[in-house]
Coordinates of N, CA and C in Angstrom, one line a residue:
M1 N 32.4 -5.0 -5.0 CA 30.9 -4.2 -4.1 C 31.1 -2.7 -3.7
N2 N 30.7 -2.2 -3.9 CA 30.9 -0.5 -3.4 C 29.8 -0.2 -2.3
H3 N 30.0 0.3 -1.1 CA 29.1 0.4 -0.3 C 28.7 2.2 -0.5
N4 N 28.0 2.6 -0.5 CA 27.2 4.3 -0.8 C 26.5 4.8 0.3
L5 N 27.0 6.0 0.3 CA 26.0 6.9 0.5 C 25.7 8.1 0.8
C6 N 23.6 8.3 0.3 CA 23.4 9.2 -0.1 C 22.5 9.7 1.1
L7 N 22.4 11.1 1.3 CA 22.1 12.5 1.5 C 21.5 13.4 0.6
I8 N 20.3 14.0 1.0 CA 20.1 15.2 0.8 C 20.1 16.2 1.7
S9 N 20.5 17.6 2.0 CA 20.8 18.0 2.7 C 20.5 19.6 2.7
N10 N 19.5 20.1 3.0 CA 20.0 21.7 3.0 C 20.3 22.3 4.4
E11 N 20.7 21.8 5.5 CA 21.3 21.9 6.8 C 22.3 23.3 6.4
D12 N 22.8 23.2 7.5 CA 23.9 23.7 7.9 C 25.5 23.4 7.9
R13 N 26.1 23.9 7.3 CA 27.9 23.3 7.1 C 27.8 22.5 7.7
K14 N 28.0 23.2 9.0 CA 29.1 22.1 10.5 C 28.3 20.9 10.6
A15 N 26.2 20.9 10.3 CA 25.7 19.8 10.6 C 26.7 18.8 9.3
V16 N 26.2 18.8 8.2 CA 26.6 17.9 7.0 C 28.1 17.5 7.5
L17 N 29.1 18.5 8.3 CA 30.8 18.2 8.1 C 30.1 16.9 9.1
E18 N 30.0 17.4 10.3 CA 29.8 16.2 11.7 C 29.7 15.1 11.1
F19 N 28.0 15.1 9.8 CA 27.5 13.5 9.5 C 28.7 13.1 8.8
V20 N 29.3 13.4 7.5 CA 30.4 13.5 6.6 C 31.2 12.1 7.7
E21 N 31.9 13.2 8.9 CA 32.8 12.6 9.5 C 32.6 11.2 10.2
Y22 N 31.7 11.5 10.8 CA 30.6 9.9 11.3 C 31.4 9.0 10.3
H23 N 30.8 8.9 9.3 CA 29.8 8.4 8.6 C 31.1 7.7 7.6
K24 N 32.2 8.4 7.3 CA 33.2 7.9 6.6 C 33.8 6.2 7.0
P25 N 34.1 6.5 8.1 CA 34.9 5.2 8.2 C 33.4 3.8 7.2
F26 N 32.1 4.1 6.9 CA 31.7 2.7 6.8 C 31.2 3.0 5.1
F27 N 31.6 3.4 4.8 CA 31.5 4.2 3.0 C 32.3 3.7 2.5
D28 N 32.1 3.8 0.9 CA 33.3 4.0 0.2 C 33.0 5.4 -0.9
K29 N 32.3 6.1 -0.8 CA 31.5 7.4 -1.1 C 30.4 7.7 -1.1
I30 N 30.8 9.0 -0.8 CA 29.5 9.6 -0.1 C 28.7 10.6 -1.1
Y31 N 26.9 10.5 -1.6 CA 26.9 11.4 -2.4 C 26.1 12.4 -1.7
I32 N 26.2 13.5 -1.6 CA 25.8 14.4 -0.7 C 24.6 15.7 -2.0
Y33 N 23.9 15.2 -2.1 CA 23.3 16.0 -2.7 C 22.1 17.4 -1.9
C34 N 22.8 18.9 -2.5 CA 22.6 20.1 -1.5 C 21.5 21.0 -1.8
N35 N 20.2 21.0 -1.5 CA 19.1 22.0 -1.8 C 19.6 23.1 -0.7
G36 N 20.0 23.5 0.3 CA 19.9 24.9 0.9 C 20.2 25.9 0.3
K37 N 21.0 27.0 0.7 CA 21.8 28.3 -0.1 C 22.5 28.1 -0.7
E38 N 24.2 27.2 -0.5 CA 25.2 27.3 -1.0 C 26.1 25.9 -0.9
L39 N 26.3 25.5 -1.8 CA 27.1 24.1 -1.8 C 27.9 23.9 -0.4
Y40 N 28.0 22.6 -0.1 CA 29.0 22.1 1.2 C 30.8 22.2 1.1
N41 N 31.0 21.5 -0.3 CA 32.6 21.5 -0.8 C 32.9 21.0 0.3
I42 N 32.4 20.0 0.7 CA 33.0 18.8 1.8 C 34.4 18.1 0.9
P43 N 35.3 18.1 1.4 CA 36.1 17.1 0.8 C 35.9 15.7 0.9
G44 N 36.2 15.0 -0.3 CA 36.0 13.1 -0.2 C 34.3 13.5 -0.4
T45 N 33.4 13.9 -0.6 CA 32.5 14.0 -1.0 C 32.1 14.0 -2.4
I46 N 30.9 12.6 -2.9 CA 30.3 14.0 -4.6 C 29.4 14.1 -4.4
E47 N 29.2 15.9 -4.5 CA 27.9 16.7 -4.2 C 27.7 16.8 -5.2
I48 N 26.2 17.3 -5.6 CA 25.2 17.4 -6.9 C 24.5 18.4 -6.7
D49 N 24.7 19.5 -6.8 CA 24.2 20.8 -6.9 C 22.3 20.4 -7.0
A50 N 21.6 20.6 -6.1 CA 20.2 20.6 -6.7 C 19.5 21.7 -5.7
R51 N 20.3 22.8 -5.8 CA 18.8 23.6 -5.4 C 18.3 24.7 -6.0
E52 N 18.0 24.0 -7.6 CA 16.7 24.9 -8.3 C 15.5 23.6 -7.9
E53 N 16.1 22.8 -7.0 CA 14.7 21.9 -6.8 C 13.9 21.8 -6.0
F54 N 12.8 21.7 -5.9 CA 11.9 21.7 -4.6 C 11.4 20.3 -4.1
G55 N 11.8 19.8 -3.4 CA 11.1 18.0 -2.8 C 11.7 17.6 -3.5
V56 N 12.8 17.0 -3.0 CA 13.6 16.6 -4.0 C 14.1 15.0 -4.0
Q57 N 14.1 14.7 -2.8 CA 14.3 14.0 -1.6 C 14.2 12.3 -2.2
V58 N 13.1 11.9 -2.4 CA 13.6 10.9 -3.5 C 14.1 10.8 -4.9
A59 N 13.4 11.3 -5.1 CA 14.0 12.1 -6.8 C 16.0 12.2 -6.5
A60 N 16.7 12.5 -5.0 CA 18.0 12.4 -5.1 C 18.4 11.4 -5.1
Y61 N 17.8 10.1 -3.9 CA 18.0 8.5 -3.9 C 17.6 8.1 -5.7
Q62 N 16.7 8.2 -6.0 CA 16.7 7.6 -7.6 C 17.6 7.6 -8.1
S63 N 17.9 9.1 -8.4 CA 19.1 9.4 -9.6 C 20.8 9.1 -8.6
C64 N 21.0 9.1 -7.5 CA 22.1 8.5 -7.1 C 22.5 6.7 -7.5
F65 N 20.8 6.0 -7.0 CA 21.1 4.4 -6.7 C 20.8 4.1 -8.5
N66 N 20.2 4.7 -9.3 CA 20.7 4.9 -11.0 C 21.9 4.7 -11.3
Q67 N 23.0 5.9 -11.3 CA 24.3 5.7 -11.4 C 25.3 5.0 -10.8
L68 N 24.8 3.8 -10.0 CA 25.4 2.7 -8.9 C 25.8 1.6 -10.4
P69 N 27.4 1.0 -10.2 CA 26.9 -0.1 -11.2 C 26.3 -1.3 -10.1
L70 N 26.9 -2.6 -10.9 CA 25.1 -3.9 -10.3 C 26.0 -4.2 -9.5
E71 N 25.9 -4.5 -8.1 CA 26.0 -5.2 -6.9 C 26.8 -4.3 -6.5
D72 N 27.4 -2.9 -6.0 CA 27.0 -2.0 -5.7 C 25.5 -1.2 -4.5
T73 N 25.9 -1.1 -2.9 CA 25.1 -1.1 -2.5 C 24.3 0.8 -2.2
L74 N 23.5 0.9 -1.6 CA 23.5 2.7 -1.1 C 22.5 2.8 -0.4
T75 N 23.1 3.2 0.9 CA 22.7 3.0 2.0 C 21.8 5.0 2.1
V76 N 20.4 5.4 2.7 CA 20.0 6.4 2.6 C 19.6 6.9 3.4
L77 N 19.7 7.8 3.8 CA 20.1 8.9 5.1 C 19.6 10.2 5.6
D78 N 19.4 11.1 6.5 CA 19.0 12.3 6.6 C 20.2 12.8 7.8
T79 N 20.4 14.7 7.8 CA 21.5 14.8 8.2 C 21.3 14.9 9.9
D80 N 20.2 13.8 9.9 CA 19.6 13.6 11.7 C 19.6 12.7 12.0
E81 N 20.2 11.7 11.5 CA 20.5 9.8 11.8 C 22.2 9.7 11.6
R82 N 21.9 8.4 12.2 CA 23.4 7.7 12.3 C 23.0 7.1 12.3
L83 N 24.2 5.7 11.4 CA 23.7 4.3 11.7 C 24.7 4.1 12.3
I84 N 24.1 2.9 13.1 CA 24.8 2.2 13.9 C 25.5 1.1 13.7
L85 N 26.9 0.3 13.7 CA 27.0 -1.1 13.3 C 28.6 -1.4 14.7
E86 N 27.5 -2.3 14.8 CA 28.0 -3.1 16.0 C 29.5 -3.1 15.9
K87 N 30.2 -3.4 17.3 CA 31.4 -3.6 17.1 C 32.1 -4.7 16.4
G88 N 33.2 -4.2 15.3 CA 33.5 -6.2 14.4 C 32.3 -5.8 12.9
I89 N 30.7 -5.3 13.3 CA 30.5 -5.4 11.6 C 30.4 -4.1 11.0
T90 N 30.9 -4.2 9.1 CA 30.3 -3.5 8.3 C 29.9 -3.7 7.6
M91 N 29.9 -3.0 6.3 CA 29.2 -2.6 5.5 C 28.9 -4.3 4.8
D92 N 30.7 -4.3 4.2 CA 31.0 -5.8 3.7 C 30.2 -6.9 4.8
S93 N 30.1 -6.9 5.9 CA 30.4 -8.3 6.6 C 28.7 -8.1 6.8
L94 N 27.7 -7.0 7.1 CA 26.4 -6.6 6.8 C 26.0 -7.7 5.5
W95 N 26.2 -7.1 4.8 CA 25.9 -7.6 3.4 C 26.1 -9.0 3.7
S96 N 27.2 -9.8 3.6 CA 27.7 -11.5 3.4 C 26.5 -11.8 4.8
A97 N 25.9 -11.3 5.4 CA 25.4 -12.3 6.7 C 23.9 -12.2 5.9
F98 N 24.0 -11.3 4.8 CA 22.2 -11.8 4.6 C 22.4 -11.7 2.7
P99 N 22.8 -13.0 2.1 CA 23.0 -13.3 1.3 C 22.0 -13.1 0.5
D100 N 20.7 -13.5 0.8 CA 19.8 -13.4 -0.4 C 18.9 -12.1 -0.2
A101 N 19.5 -11.5 0.3 CA 18.7 -9.9 0.9 C 19.5 -8.7 -0.7
D102 N 18.0 -8.2 -1.5 CA 18.0 -6.9 -1.7 C 18.0 -6.0 -1.2
V103 N 17.1 -6.3 -0.4 CA 17.3 -4.6 0.6 C 17.5 -4.8 2.9
L104 N 18.0 -4.4 3.1 CA 18.0 -4.6 4.4 C 17.7 -3.8 5.0
H105 N 16.3 -3.5 5.6 CA 15.6 -2.7 7.4 C 16.5 -2.5 8.2
L106 N 16.7 -1.1 8.7 CA 17.2 -0.4 9.6 C 16.6 0.2 10.7
S107 N 16.0 -0.5 11.5 CA 15.3 0.4 12.0 C 15.7 1.5 13.1
W108 N 15.0 2.8 13.5 CA 15.1 3.7 13.6 C 15.4 3.7 15.1
Q109 N 16.0 4.1 15.8 CA 15.8 4.3 17.6 C 16.0 6.0 17.6
V110 N 14.8 6.0 17.7 CA 14.5 7.5 18.5 C 15.0 8.2 19.5
M111 N 16.2 9.3 19.3 CA 16.6 9.7 20.6 C 15.7 11.2 21.0
S112 N 15.6 11.1 22.4 CA 15.0 12.4 23.3 C 15.8 14.0 22.7
D113 N 15.7 14.8 23.7 CA 15.6 16.0 23.9 C 16.8 16.1 24.6
N114 N 17.3 14.5 25.3 CA 18.2 14.9 26.8 C 18.1 16.1 28.2
N115 N 16.8 16.7 27.7 CA 16.5 17.8 28.5 C 16.9 18.4 28.5
L116 N 18.0 18.5 27.3 CA 19.0 19.8 26.5 C 17.6 20.7 25.8
L117 N 18.0 22.5 26.0 CA 17.4 23.6 25.9 C 18.1 23.9 24.9
H118 N 19.5 23.8 24.5 CA 20.1 24.2 23.4 C 21.5 22.7 23.3
N119 N 21.5 23.3 22.0 CA 22.5 22.5 21.4 C 23.8 22.5 21.7
D120 N 24.8 22.1 22.0 CA 26.4 22.2 22.3 C 27.1 22.3 21.1
P121 N 27.5 23.9 20.8 CA 28.0 23.7 19.2 C 29.5 22.9 19.8
D122 N 30.1 23.0 20.7 CA 31.6 21.6 20.7 C 31.3 19.8 20.6
K123 N 29.7 19.7 21.1 CA 29.8 18.3 21.3 C 29.0 18.1 19.6
T124 N 29.5 16.5 20.0 CA 28.0 16.4 18.2 C 27.0 15.5 18.6
L125 N 26.3 15.2 17.9 CA 24.9 15.1 18.5 C 24.8 12.8 19.0
M126 N 26.2 12.6 19.2 CA 26.1 11.2 19.6 C 26.1 11.2 20.8
E127 N 27.3 12.7 21.2 CA 27.2 13.1 22.6 C 26.6 13.4 23.6
Q128 N 25.6 14.2 22.5 CA 24.5 15.2 23.3 C 23.4 14.8 24.0
F129 N 23.0 13.4 22.7 CA 21.5 12.6 23.3 C 21.6 11.4 23.3
T130 N 21.5 10.9 24.4 CA 21.9 9.6 24.8 C 20.6 9.1 25.1
E131 N 20.1 9.6 25.5 CA 18.5 9.1 25.9 C 17.1 8.6 24.7
I132 N 17.1 7.8 24.9 CA 16.0 6.7 23.8 C 15.1 7.4 24.1
S133 N 13.8 7.3 23.8 CA 12.8 8.2 23.8 C 11.4 6.9 24.3
P134 N 10.5 6.8 24.6 CA 9.7 5.4 24.7 C 9.6 4.9 23.4
I135 N 10.0 3.8 23.7 CA 9.3 2.7 22.1 C 8.1 3.0 21.5
D136 N 7.1 3.4 22.5 CA 5.4 3.6 21.8 C 5.8 4.7 21.3
C137 N 6.9 5.6 21.6 CA 6.0 6.6 21.3 C 6.4 7.5 19.6
I138 N 5.0 8.0 19.1 CA 4.1 8.5 18.1 C 4.7 10.0 18.0
Y139 N 5.0 10.3 17.0 CA 5.1 12.0 16.8 C 4.4 12.6 16.3
N140 N 3.4 12.2 15.0 CA 2.7 12.7 14.3 C 1.4 11.8 14.9
K141 N 0.4 11.8 15.3 CA -0.7 11.5 16.2 C -2.3 12.0 15.0
D142 N -1.5 12.9 13.9 CA -2.4 13.5 12.8 C -2.6 12.0 11.7
L143 N -1.5 11.4 11.3 CA -1.6 10.1 10.7 C -2.8 9.2 10.5
P144 N -3.0 8.6 9.1 CA -4.3 7.6 9.8 C -3.7 6.2 10.2
V145 N -2.5 5.8 10.0 CA -1.6 4.9 10.7 C -0.8 5.7 11.9
N146 N -1.0 5.1 13.5 CA -0.6 5.3 14.3 C 0.1 4.3 14.7
I147 N 2.0 4.6 14.1 CA 3.2 3.6 14.3 C 4.2 4.6 15.1
S148 N 4.8 3.8 16.0 CA 5.4 4.1 16.8 C 6.8 4.6 16.2
E149 N 8.2 6.4 16.3 CA 8.6 6.1 15.3 C 9.2 5.2 15.1
C150 N 9.7 4.0 16.5 CA 10.5 3.2 16.8 C 10.4 1.7 15.6
F151 N 9.1 2.5 15.3 CA 8.9 1.0 14.3 C 9.4 1.5 12.6
H152 N 9.6 3.1 12.9 CA 10.0 3.1 11.5 C 12.0 2.7 10.7
H153 N 11.7 2.5 9.7 CA 13.3 1.9 9.6 C 13.5 3.1 8.3
K154 N 15.0 3.1 8.0 CA 15.5 3.1 6.8 C 15.7 2.4 5.9
Y155 N 17.2 2.5 5.6 CA 17.8 1.1 4.6 C 18.9 1.4 4.0
S156 N 19.4 0.0 3.3 CA 20.4 -0.1 2.5 C 19.5 -0.7 1.0
V157 N 19.8 -0.5 0.1 CA 19.5 -1.3 -1.4 C 20.5 -1.5 -1.8
K158 N 20.8 -3.1 -2.3 CA 21.8 -3.1 -3.8 C 21.1 -2.9 -4.6
K159 N 22.1 -2.8 -6.0 CA 21.8 -2.6 -7.0 C 21.7 -3.5 -8.1
T160 N 20.8 -4.5 -8.5 CA 20.3 -5.3 -9.0 C 20.2 -5.0 -10.9
N161 N 19.8 -6.5 -11.2 CA 19.0 -5.8 -13.0 C 17.8 -5.4 -12.6
K162 N 16.7 -5.6 -10.9 CA 15.8 -5.7 -10.8 C 14.7 -5.1 -11.1
P163 N 13.7 -4.3 -11.8 CA 13.2 -3.1 -11.9 C 13.5 -2.4 -10.1
C164 N 14.1 -1.2 -9.6 CA 14.0 -0.8 -8.1 C 13.7 1.3 -7.8
T165 N 12.4 1.3 -7.1 CA 12.1 2.5 -7.4 C 11.8 2.7 -5.9
M166 N 12.9 4.5 -5.9 CA 13.6 4.4 -4.1 C 12.2 5.0 -3.0
D167 N 12.1 5.2 -2.2 CA 11.1 6.3 -1.2 C 12.1 6.2 0.0
I168 N 11.4 6.7 0.7 CA 11.8 7.4 2.0 C 12.6 6.5 3.4
H169 N 11.4 5.1 3.1 CA 11.6 4.6 4.0 C 12.2 2.9 3.7
T170 N 12.1 2.5 2.1 CA 12.3 1.5 2.1 C 12.7 1.7 0.2
A171 N 13.0 0.5 -0.5 CA 13.1 0.3 -1.8 C 12.1 -0.4 -2.5
H172 N 11.3 -0.4 -3.6 CA 10.4 -1.3 -3.7 C 10.9 -1.5 -5.4
E173 N 11.6 -2.7 -4.9 CA 12.4 -3.8 -6.0 C 11.2 -4.8 -6.0
L174 N 11.3 -5.3 -7.6 CA 9.8 -6.4 -8.2 C 11.4 -7.7 -7.4
E175 N 9.7 -8.0 -7.0 CA 10.3 -9.2 -6.8 C 11.7 -9.4 -6.0
G176 N 11.7 -8.2 -5.4 CA 12.9 -8.4 -4.4 C 12.7 -9.3 -2.7
K177 N 14.0 -9.1 -2.1 CA 13.8 -9.9 -0.8 C 14.4 -9.0 0.7
A178 N 13.6 -8.2 1.7 CA 14.3 -7.9 2.7 C 14.1 -8.4 3.5
F179 N 14.9 -8.0 4.1 CA 15.6 -8.7 5.9 C 15.9 -7.5 6.4
I180 N 14.9 -7.9 7.7 CA 14.9 -7.5 8.9 C 16.7 -7.9 10.0
M181 N 17.0 -7.5 11.3 CA 18.1 -7.2 11.7 C 18.0 -8.9 12.7
Q182 N 17.0 -9.0 12.9 CA 16.8 -10.3 12.9 C 16.4 -11.7 12.7
G183 N 16.9 -10.9 11.3 CA 16.6 -12.5 10.3 C 15.8 -13.0 9.5
R184 N 15.2 -12.6 9.9 CA 13.7 -13.0 8.7 C 12.9 -11.8 7.6
E185 N 12.9 -12.7 7.4 CA 12.5 -12.3 5.5 C 11.3 -11.0 5.9
V186 N 10.4 -9.8 5.6 CA 9.6 -9.3 5.4 C 9.6 -8.4 4.1
N187 N 7.8 -7.8 3.9 CA 7.1 -7.0 3.5 C 8.4 -6.1 3.3
I188 N 9.1 -6.1 1.5 CA 9.7 -5.5 1.6 C 9.2 -4.0 1.2
D189 N 7.6 -3.4 1.0 CA 7.6 -2.6 0.7 C 6.6 -1.9 1.8
S190 N 6.9 -2.1 3.0 CA 6.6 -1.6 4.4 C 7.5 -0.6 4.1
P191 N 7.3 1.0 5.3 CA 7.9 1.1 5.4 C 8.2 1.2 7.3
W192 N 7.5 0.0 7.8 CA 7.7 -0.3 9.1 C 8.5 -1.9 9.8
S193 N 8.6 -2.6 10.4 CA 8.5 -3.1 10.9 C 9.5 -3.3 12.2
P194 N 9.4 -4.4 13.0 CA 9.7 -4.3 14.6 C 11.4 -3.8 15.0
P195 N 11.4 -3.3 15.6 CA 12.3 -2.5 15.8 C 13.5 -2.8 16.3
C196 N 14.7 -3.3 15.8 CA 15.8 -4.1 16.4 C 16.7 -3.7 16.7
W197 N 17.6 -3.3 17.7 CA 18.4 -2.2 17.5 C 19.5 -2.8 17.9
K198 N 20.1 -4.4 17.1 CA 21.8 -5.0 17.3 C 21.9 -5.0 15.8
I199 N 22.8 -4.9 15.6 CA 23.8 -5.4 14.6 C 24.1 -4.2 14.0
A200 N 23.1 -3.8 13.2 CA 23.3 -2.7 12.7 C 21.4 -1.7 12.7
Y201 N 21.8 -0.1 12.9 CA 20.2 0.1 13.3 C 20.6 1.7 12.7
V202 N 19.9 2.9 12.9 CA 19.7 4.1 12.7 C 19.7 4.9 13.7
R203 N 20.5 5.8 14.4 CA 20.0 6.6 15.4 C 19.2 7.6 14.9
H204 N 18.0 7.9 15.5 CA 17.2 9.7 14.9 C 17.7 10.4 16.8
F205 N 18.0 11.8 15.9 CA 18.2 12.4 16.3 C 16.7 13.4 16.4
L206 N 15.7 13.2 16.4 CA 14.8 13.9 15.4 C 14.2 15.3 15.7
T207 N 13.8 15.6 17.2 CA 14.0 16.7 18.0 C 14.9 17.0 18.6
Q208 N 16.3 17.1 19.0 CA 17.2 17.1 19.3 C 16.6 18.2 20.9
S209 N 17.2 19.3 21.1 CA 17.2 20.1 22.0 C 16.0 20.8 21.2
T210 N 15.3 21.9 22.6 CA 13.8 22.5 22.4 C 14.1 23.2 21.4
E211 N 15.6 24.6 21.5 CA 15.8 25.8 20.8 C 16.1 25.1 19.3
E212 N 16.9 23.5 18.9 CA 16.9 23.4 17.3 C 15.6 22.8 16.6
F213 N 15.0 21.9 17.5 CA 13.5 22.0 17.1 C 13.1 22.7 16.7
I214 N 12.6 23.7 17.5 CA 12.5 25.2 17.1 C 12.8 25.7 16.1
K215 N 14.1 25.9 15.5 CA 14.1 26.2 14.6 C 14.8 25.6 13.3
R216 N 14.2 24.2 13.4 CA 15.0 23.3 12.1 C 13.5 23.2 11.8
R217 N 12.4 22.8 12.8 CA 11.0 22.7 12.5 C 10.1 23.4 12.3
F218 N 10.0 24.1 13.0 CA 8.3 25.4 12.5 C 9.2 26.3 11.0
N219 N 8.7 26.3 10.3 CA 7.8 26.9 9.6 C 8.7 25.8 8.2
K220 N 8.7 24.7 8.2 CA 9.1 23.4 7.4 C 8.0 23.5 6.6
Y221 N 8.8 23.1 4.9 CA 7.6 22.9 4.0 C 7.5 21.2 3.9
D222 N 6.4 21.1 3.7 CA 6.3 19.6 2.6 C 6.7 19.4 1.5
C223 N 7.2 18.3 0.8 CA 7.2 18.1 -0.2 C 6.4 18.5 -0.8
C224 N 5.5 19.1 -0.4 CA 3.9 19.8 -1.8 C 4.2 20.7 -1.6
G225 N 4.8 21.4 -0.9 CA 5.2 23.0 -0.7 C 4.1 23.6 0.5
N226 N 3.3 22.9 0.9 CA 2.6 22.9 2.1 C 3.4 23.1 3.6
I227 N 3.5 24.6 4.7 CA 3.7 24.0 5.7 C 3.0 23.1 7.1
A228 N 4.2 22.3 7.1 CA 4.1 20.8 7.4 C 3.1 20.1 8.9
A229 N 3.3 21.4 9.3 CA 2.1 21.9 10.7 C 2.5 23.1 11.0
T230 N 1.3 23.4 12.0 CA 1.6 24.8 12.8 C 2.3 25.0 14.2
P231 N 2.1 25.1 14.8 CA 3.0 25.7 15.5 C 2.6 24.9 17.1
A232 N 0.9 24.9 17.2 CA 0.7 24.1 18.2 C 1.1 22.5 18.3
K233 N 1.0 21.8 16.7 CA 0.8 20.7 16.5 C 2.4 20.1 16.3
L234 N 3.7 21.2 16.6 CA 4.9 20.9 16.5 C 5.1 21.2 18.3
V235 N 4.2 21.8 18.6 CA 4.7 21.6 20.6 C 4.1 20.1 20.7
E236 N 2.7 20.1 20.1 CA 2.4 18.9 21.0 C 3.4 17.7 20.0
R237 N 4.1 17.7 19.2 CA 4.5 16.0 18.3 C 6.0 16.7 19.4
Y238 N 6.2 17.7 19.5 CA 7.7 17.5 20.6 C 7.2 16.6 22.1
F239 N 6.4 16.9 22.1 CA 6.4 16.5 23.8 C 5.7 15.3 23.9
N240 N 5.3 14.6 22.3 CA 5.3 13.4 22.3 C 6.2 12.5 22.2
L241 N 7.6 13.1 22.5 CA 8.4 12.1 21.9 C 9.8 12.6 23.5
N242 N 9.8 13.3 24.4 CA 10.6 13.8 25.2 C 9.8 14.3 26.7

């Protein structure tokens, strides 16, 4: 069994390189689907040119998953996320602890801006942003279901013979079983679960500093080609977390 990581990104090379260097010890292979302006060419990764595509996040996950051998696992993360494994935990031991699982749900731990106006180019995200946003924080209050960001999760999925459709927050596997870190089986199709920041979880640097939030979030398009939010809405969302 090999453990694989999939990232799709249009962020700058420095941000992607930091992401790769952090996660190298955890995974056998790291796949990068690049849909930015230039390829990253980061040693030790498998890069796929997705620059001609638009809104390909889920398609990238599916493409990566489909090519894996049976029994391999795939974990999907974004550039502003970091997998946290407790001391002594590896991807092998994590999956061994859940022998009946097809999918493992990994809770989001949403980090605040740490009262920083600017990102420090000489420090990593893990070094700069150490304050956790309130556990009941709701980033986008326009959604019909107002679920706290900390109740969202990312996931790791095992390749089996069961039909499986990848999504952003879970993998929809026919007759598959999903588990959360508390040890309970949960609805495999749900993008939410009770937060558990033990054993394994995902630290999400959603806003980062004020300057970085403006740079990364303003004028951002959604998967349908529409502006994701007005400046006023983005300001509101920023202060919902910070």
